[in-house]
Coordinates of C-alpha atoms and ligand atoms in Angstrom, one line a residue:
M1 CA 22.1 3.4 0.3
I2 CA 19.7 4.9 -2.3
R3 CA 17.8 8.1 -1.5
I4 CA 14.6 9.0 -3.2
D5 CA 12.9 12.3 -2.5
V6 CA 9.1 12.7 -2.5
P7 CA 8.8 16.3 -3.7
L8 CA 5.8 18.0 -2.0
D9 CA 7.0 21.5 -1.4
S10 CA 7.3 22.2 2.3
R11 CA 6.2 18.6 3.0
S12 CA 8.9 16.9 0.9
Y13 CA 10.7 14.0 2.5
P14 CA 13.4 11.4 1.8
V15 CA 12.9 7.7 1.4
V16 CA 16.1 5.8 2.1
V17 CA 16.6 2.3 0.8
G18 CA 19.4 0.0 1.7
N19 CA 20.6 -3.1 3.6
S20 CA 21.1 -2.7 7.4
I21 CA 20.4 1.0 7.5
L22 CA 18.5 1.4 10.7
S23 CA 21.5 3.4 12.1
E24 CA 20.4 6.2 9.7
F25 CA 17.4 6.8 12.0
Q26 CA 19.0 9.5 14.2
S27 CA 20.2 11.5 11.3
L28 CA 16.6 11.6 9.9
V29 CA 15.0 12.8 13.1
P30 CA 13.9 16.5 12.7
P31 CA 16.1 18.7 15.0
E32 CA 13.2 20.0 17.2
V33 CA 12.2 16.5 18.3
S34 CA 12.9 15.8 22.0
R35 CA 10.9 12.5 22.5
V36 CA 10.1 9.5 20.2
A37 CA 7.0 7.2 20.4
F38 CA 7.7 4.0 18.6
V39 CA 4.5 2.2 17.4
T40 CA 4.7 -1.4 16.5
Q41 CA 3.2 -4.9 17.0
K42 CA 4.4 -7.6 19.4
G43 CA 5.6 -10.0 16.7
I44 CA 7.8 -7.4 15.0
D45 CA 11.2 -7.6 16.6
V46 CA 12.9 -4.5 15.3
S47 CA 14.6 -2.1 17.7
I48 CA 15.9 1.3 16.6
P49 CA 18.8 2.9 18.4
T50 CA 18.1 6.5 19.5
E51 CA 19.7 9.0 21.8
L52 CA 16.3 10.6 22.7
P53 CA 13.9 9.5 25.4
S54 CA 11.5 7.1 23.9
S55 CA 8.5 4.8 24.5
I56 CA 7.2 1.7 22.7
H57 CA 3.5 1.3 22.0
Y58 CA 2.1 -2.1 20.8
L59 CA -0.9 -2.3 18.6
P60 CA -3.1 -5.5 18.5
D61 CA -2.2 -8.0 15.8
G62 CA -3.4 -7.9 12.3
E63 CA -6.3 -5.9 10.8
Q64 CA -7.8 -5.7 14.4
A65 CA -5.4 -2.8 15.0
K66 CA -7.2 -0.7 12.4
R67 CA -10.0 0.4 14.6
L68 CA -11.0 3.8 16.1
S69 CA -10.9 2.4 19.6
V70 CA -7.2 1.4 19.0
L71 CA -6.5 5.0 17.8
E72 CA -8.0 6.4 21.0
D73 CA -6.0 4.1 23.2
L74 CA -2.8 4.9 21.4
C75 CA -3.3 8.7 21.6
G76 CA -4.1 8.2 25.4
E77 CA -0.7 6.5 25.7
F78 CA 1.0 9.3 23.9
A79 CA -0.5 11.8 26.3
R80 CA 0.5 9.8 29.4
E81 CA 4.1 9.7 28.0
G82 CA 4.0 13.5 27.6
L83 CA 4.5 13.5 23.9
T84 CA 4.2 17.0 22.6
R85 CA 3.4 18.7 19.3
R86 CA 7.2 18.9 18.6
D87 CA 7.8 15.2 19.1
L88 CA 7.9 12.3 16.8
V89 CA 5.8 9.1 16.2
V90 CA 7.6 6.3 14.4
G91 CA 5.6 3.4 12.8
I92 CA 7.6 0.2 12.7
G93 CA 5.8 -2.6 10.9
G94 CA 3.6 -3.5 7.9
G95 CA 0.8 -1.5 6.3
V96 CA -1.5 -1.9 9.3
V97 CA 1.1 -0.3 11.7
T98 CA 2.1 2.6 9.4
D99 CA -1.6 3.3 8.6
V100 CA -2.6 3.5 12.3
A101 CA 0.6 5.2 13.5
G102 CA 0.3 7.7 10.6
F103 CA -3.4 8.4 11.4
A104 CA -2.6 8.8 15.2
A105 CA 0.2 11.3 14.3
S106 CA -2.2 13.2 12.0
V107 CA -4.7 13.8 14.8
Y108 CA -2.7 13.8 18.1
H109 CA -2.3 17.5 19.1
R110 CA -3.8 18.3 15.7
G111 CA -0.8 16.8 14.0
V112 CA 2.7 15.6 15.0
Q113 CA 5.5 14.4 12.8
V114 CA 5.7 10.7 11.8
M115 CA 8.5 8.6 10.4
H116 CA 7.9 5.1 9.0
V117 CA 10.1 2.1 9.1
P118 CA 8.2 -0.5 7.0
T119 CA 9.1 -4.1 7.7
T120 CA 7.3 -5.8 4.8
L121 CA 7.9 -5.6 1.1
L122 CA 4.4 -4.3 0.6
G123 CA 5.0 -1.5 3.1
Q124 CA 8.4 -0.6 1.6
I125 CA 7.2 -0.3 -2.0
D126 CA 3.7 1.1 -1.3
A127 CA 1.9 1.5 2.0
A128 CA 4.4 3.5 3.9
I129 CA 5.0 6.1 1.1
G130 CA 2.5 8.8 0.0
G131 CA 0.8 9.7 3.3
K132 CA -2.4 7.6 3.1
T133 CA -3.4 6.7 6.7
G134 CA -6.6 5.4 8.2
V135 CA -8.6 2.8 10.0
N136 CA -11.6 0.6 9.1
L137 CA -15.3 0.8 10.2
E138 CA -17.7 -2.1 10.4
E139 CA -19.1 -0.6 7.1
G140 CA -15.8 -0.9 5.2
K141 CA -12.1 -0.7 5.0
N142 CA -10.1 2.6 5.3
L143 CA -13.3 4.6 5.6
V144 CA -11.8 7.0 8.2
G145 CA -8.3 8.5 7.7
A146 CA -6.2 11.4 6.6
F147 CA -3.5 12.3 4.2
W148 CA -0.5 12.8 6.5
Q149 CA 3.0 12.7 4.9
P150 CA 5.8 11.3 6.9
C151 CA 9.0 13.3 7.5
A152 CA 11.1 10.3 6.3
V153 CA 10.8 6.6 5.4
I154 CA 13.5 4.0 6.1
C155 CA 13.3 0.9 3.9
D156 CA 15.8 -1.5 5.3
T157 CA 15.9 -4.5 2.9
Q158 CA 17.6 -6.6 5.6
L159 CA 14.2 -6.7 7.4
L160 CA 12.8 -8.6 4.4
T161 CA 15.1 -11.5 4.8
S162 CA 13.1 -12.9 7.7
L163 CA 9.7 -12.2 6.2
P164 CA 7.5 -15.3 5.8
K165 CA 7.3 -16.6 2.2
R166 CA 3.6 -15.8 1.9
E167 CA 4.1 -12.2 3.2
M168 CA 6.9 -11.7 0.6
R169 CA 4.7 -13.1 -2.1
S170 CA 2.0 -10.6 -1.1
G171 CA 4.4 -7.8 -1.6
M172 CA 5.2 -9.2 -5.0
G173 CA 1.6 -8.7 -6.0
E174 CA 2.0 -4.9 -5.5
L175 CA 5.4 -5.1 -7.2
A176 CA 3.9 -6.6 -10.3
K177 CA 1.6 -3.6 -10.5
Y178 CA 4.6 -1.3 -10.9
H179 CA 5.7 -3.2 -14.1
F180 CA 2.7 -1.5 -15.8
L181 CA 3.4 1.9 -14.3
G182 CA 6.8 2.3 -16.0
G183 CA 8.8 -0.4 -14.2
E184 CA 9.1 -2.8 -17.2
Q185 CA 12.6 -4.0 -16.2
L186 CA 11.9 -4.4 -12.4
D187 CA 12.4 -8.2 -12.4
A188 CA 16.0 -7.8 -13.8
L189 CA 17.0 -5.8 -10.7
P190 CA 18.5 -6.9 -7.4
L191 CA 16.1 -6.5 -4.5
E192 CA 17.5 -3.2 -3.1
E193 CA 17.3 -1.5 -6.5
R194 CA 14.0 -3.1 -7.2
V195 CA 12.5 -1.6 -4.0
A196 CA 14.1 1.8 -4.8
A197 CA 12.7 1.7 -8.4
C198 CA 9.2 1.1 -7.1
V199 CA 9.6 3.9 -4.5
Q200 CA 10.7 6.2 -7.3
I201 CA 7.6 5.4 -9.3
K202 CA 5.3 5.9 -6.3
A203 CA 7.1 9.1 -5.4
D204 CA 6.5 10.5 -8.9
V205 CA 2.8 9.6 -8.9
V206 CA 2.3 11.0 -5.4
A207 CA 4.1 14.2 -6.3
S208 CA 1.9 14.6 -9.3
D209 CA -1.4 14.0 -7.5
E210 CA -1.0 13.8 -3.7
R211 CA -4.8 13.6 -2.9
E212 CA -5.9 11.2 -5.6
G213 CA -7.7 13.7 -7.8
S214 CA -6.4 11.9 -10.9
T215 CA -3.2 10.0 -11.6
R216 CA -2.8 8.5 -8.1
A217 CA -5.8 6.3 -8.8
L218 CA -3.5 4.4 -11.3
L219 CA -1.8 2.9 -8.2
N220 CA -5.0 1.0 -7.7
Y221 CA -4.3 -1.1 -10.8
G222 CA -5.8 -4.6 -10.2
H223 CA -7.5 -3.4 -6.9
T224 CA -11.1 -3.4 -7.9
L225 CA -11.4 -7.2 -8.2
A226 CA -8.9 -7.5 -5.3
H227 CA -11.1 -5.5 -3.0
A228 CA -14.2 -7.4 -4.0
L229 CA -12.4 -10.7 -3.2
E230 CA -11.1 -9.3 0.1
I231 CA -14.6 -7.9 1.1
E232 CA -16.1 -11.3 0.2
G233 CA -14.0 -12.5 3.1
S234 CA -14.2 -16.2 2.8
F235 CA -11.0 -16.7 0.7
D236 CA -7.6 -17.3 2.1
L237 CA -5.9 -14.5 0.1
R238 CA -3.3 -12.0 1.1
H239 CA -3.7 -8.5 -0.3
G240 CA -1.0 -8.8 -2.9
E241 CA -2.3 -12.2 -4.0
A242 CA -5.7 -10.6 -4.5
V243 CA -4.1 -7.8 -6.5
A244 CA -2.3 -10.3 -8.7
I245 CA -5.7 -11.9 -9.6
G246 CA -7.1 -8.4 -10.1
I247 CA -4.2 -7.5 -12.5
E248 CA -4.9 -10.7 -14.6
Y249 CA -8.6 -9.7 -14.7
A250 CA -8.0 -6.1 -15.6
A251 CA -5.8 -7.3 -18.5
L252 CA -8.5 -9.6 -19.7
V253 CA -11.1 -6.8 -19.6
A254 CA -8.7 -4.5 -21.5
H255 CA -8.1 -7.2 -24.1
N256 CA -11.9 -7.9 -24.5
L257 CA -12.4 -4.1 -25.0
G258 CA -9.6 -4.1 -27.7
R259 CA -7.4 -1.8 -25.7
I260 CA -4.5 -4.3 -25.6
D261 CA -3.3 -7.1 -27.9
E262 CA -2.4 -10.7 -27.2
A263 CA 1.2 -9.9 -26.7
R264 CA 0.4 -7.3 -24.0
L265 CA -2.0 -9.8 -22.3
A266 CA 0.9 -12.4 -22.4
E267 CA 3.2 -9.8 -20.8
H268 CA 0.8 -9.4 -17.9
R269 CA 0.8 -13.2 -17.4
R270 CA 4.6 -13.4 -17.7
V271 CA 5.1 -10.8 -15.0
L272 CA 2.6 -12.5 -12.6
D273 CA 4.3 -15.9 -13.3
V274 CA 7.8 -14.4 -12.6
Y275 CA 6.7 -13.6 -9.1
D276 CA 4.9 -16.9 -8.7
L277 CA 1.5 -15.1 -8.2
P278 CA -2.0 -16.6 -8.5
R279 CA -4.0 -15.6 -11.6
G280 CA -7.3 -17.4 -11.3
L281 CA -10.4 -16.7 -9.3
P282 CA -10.4 -18.6 -6.0
E283 CA -12.5 -21.8 -5.9
G284 CA -16.1 -21.0 -4.9
S285 CA -16.2 -17.5 -6.3
D286 CA -19.7 -16.3 -7.1
I287 CA -19.7 -14.1 -10.2
D288 CA -23.1 -12.4 -9.4
H289 CA -21.8 -11.5 -5.9
I290 CA -18.5 -10.1 -7.4
M291 CA -20.6 -8.0 -9.8
E292 CA -22.6 -6.7 -6.9
L293 CA -19.4 -5.8 -5.0
F294 CA -18.1 -3.9 -8.1
H295 CA -21.2 -1.7 -7.9
R296 CA -20.3 -0.8 -4.3
D297 CA -16.7 0.2 -5.2
K298 CA -15.7 3.7 -4.2
K299 CA -14.7 4.5 -7.8
A300 CA -18.2 3.6 -9.1
L301 CA -19.6 7.1 -9.1
T302 CA -20.2 7.3 -12.9
G303 CA -20.8 3.6 -13.7
L304 CA -18.4 0.8 -13.2
T305 CA -14.9 2.2 -13.2
F306 CA -11.6 0.3 -13.7
V307 CA -8.0 1.1 -14.1
L308 CA -7.2 -0.5 -17.5
D309 CA -4.1 -0.8 -19.7
G310 CA -4.3 0.6 -23.2
P311 CA -2.3 2.1 -26.1
N312 CA -1.3 5.0 -23.8
G313 CA -0.6 2.9 -20.7
L314 CA -2.8 2.7 -17.7
E315 CA -5.9 4.9 -17.6
V316 CA -9.0 5.2 -15.4
V317 CA -11.9 4.0 -17.6
E318 CA -15.5 4.8 -16.7
Q319 CA -18.6 3.0 -17.6
V320 CA -17.0 -0.3 -18.5
P321 CA -20.0 -2.4 -19.9
E322 CA -21.3 -4.9 -17.4
K323 CA -21.3 -7.7 -20.0
V324 CA -17.6 -7.3 -20.7
L325 CA -16.9 -7.5 -16.9
R326 CA -19.0 -10.6 -16.6
L327 CA -17.4 -12.3 -19.6
A328 CA -13.9 -11.7 -18.2
L329 CA -15.0 -13.2 -14.9
T330 CA -15.8 -16.4 -16.7
Q331 CA -12.4 -16.3 -18.6
I332 CA -10.1 -15.8 -15.6
Ligands
LIG1 N1 -1.7 2.4 -2.2 C1 -2.2 3.3 -3.1 C2 -1.9 4.7 -2.8 O1 -1.1 5.0 -1.9 O2 -2.4 5.6 -3.4

């Protein structure tokens, strides 16, 4: 088992990575906890052994779970179970579950402890680590939420063996991102070490900028186009697949701006191909509409802003010229 610490002063916590390690759960439960509320979804068949009284709470399937009404129902269930401020919420599932369980934990009794057991690759290397929680509004994704760090995260790689191929590929899109955040050798590692290496990169970034004032924004590499494609809504794309297309696009933009050379552009393509990820815009994409969605991006406070590669690695670049962005959309 590999242990990585996320160092955040009094809110520091361990992320443990290994094969068949759910039995570690009890040892990671904080000593004051006397009841556990497991939050999961019906299709996720993961049970965690505990000596403590516990309850199981099922969220609706998919993105439908990320609603304020679901949060209200969940907190009501906690209250009826008698969950107190000293107890523990445990999110078992993908990013949707850990986002909602984490947000519920952040507001129930003005904050109870939460532990995450991510069951997807995307959850293990990204969503469950770093304390971002939240739900969607009609007006947009993740518009309401809180930073609420877990007390521990268990990444059991055994859970990934039964993951549908498409879900695994989606995780690979986020994994590809880490190649450009210091993880150049990731594809040479066995799965467990690869997950641990991504967790270490994420832990370092979160420790340096917990609330995304600066460097944490680099974790959004490839996400500006990805979010536009996801908001567009008519494409059959998983998040990680959209991120992969966004990484190819960001590399093209960086190349057009003279920030990276041919070899570095080719390295982006090599990484995306290693993980069998898509690189082209989905059929039927409308460039004008994508440009419009770029303008609505949360980062677009001072002109169109992208995370781009360059001589010093990834950087947040403001005021990227519209014509460069349009040109790259025709090249991808
Ligand atoms: N998934 C990006 C972040 O946690 O900041």
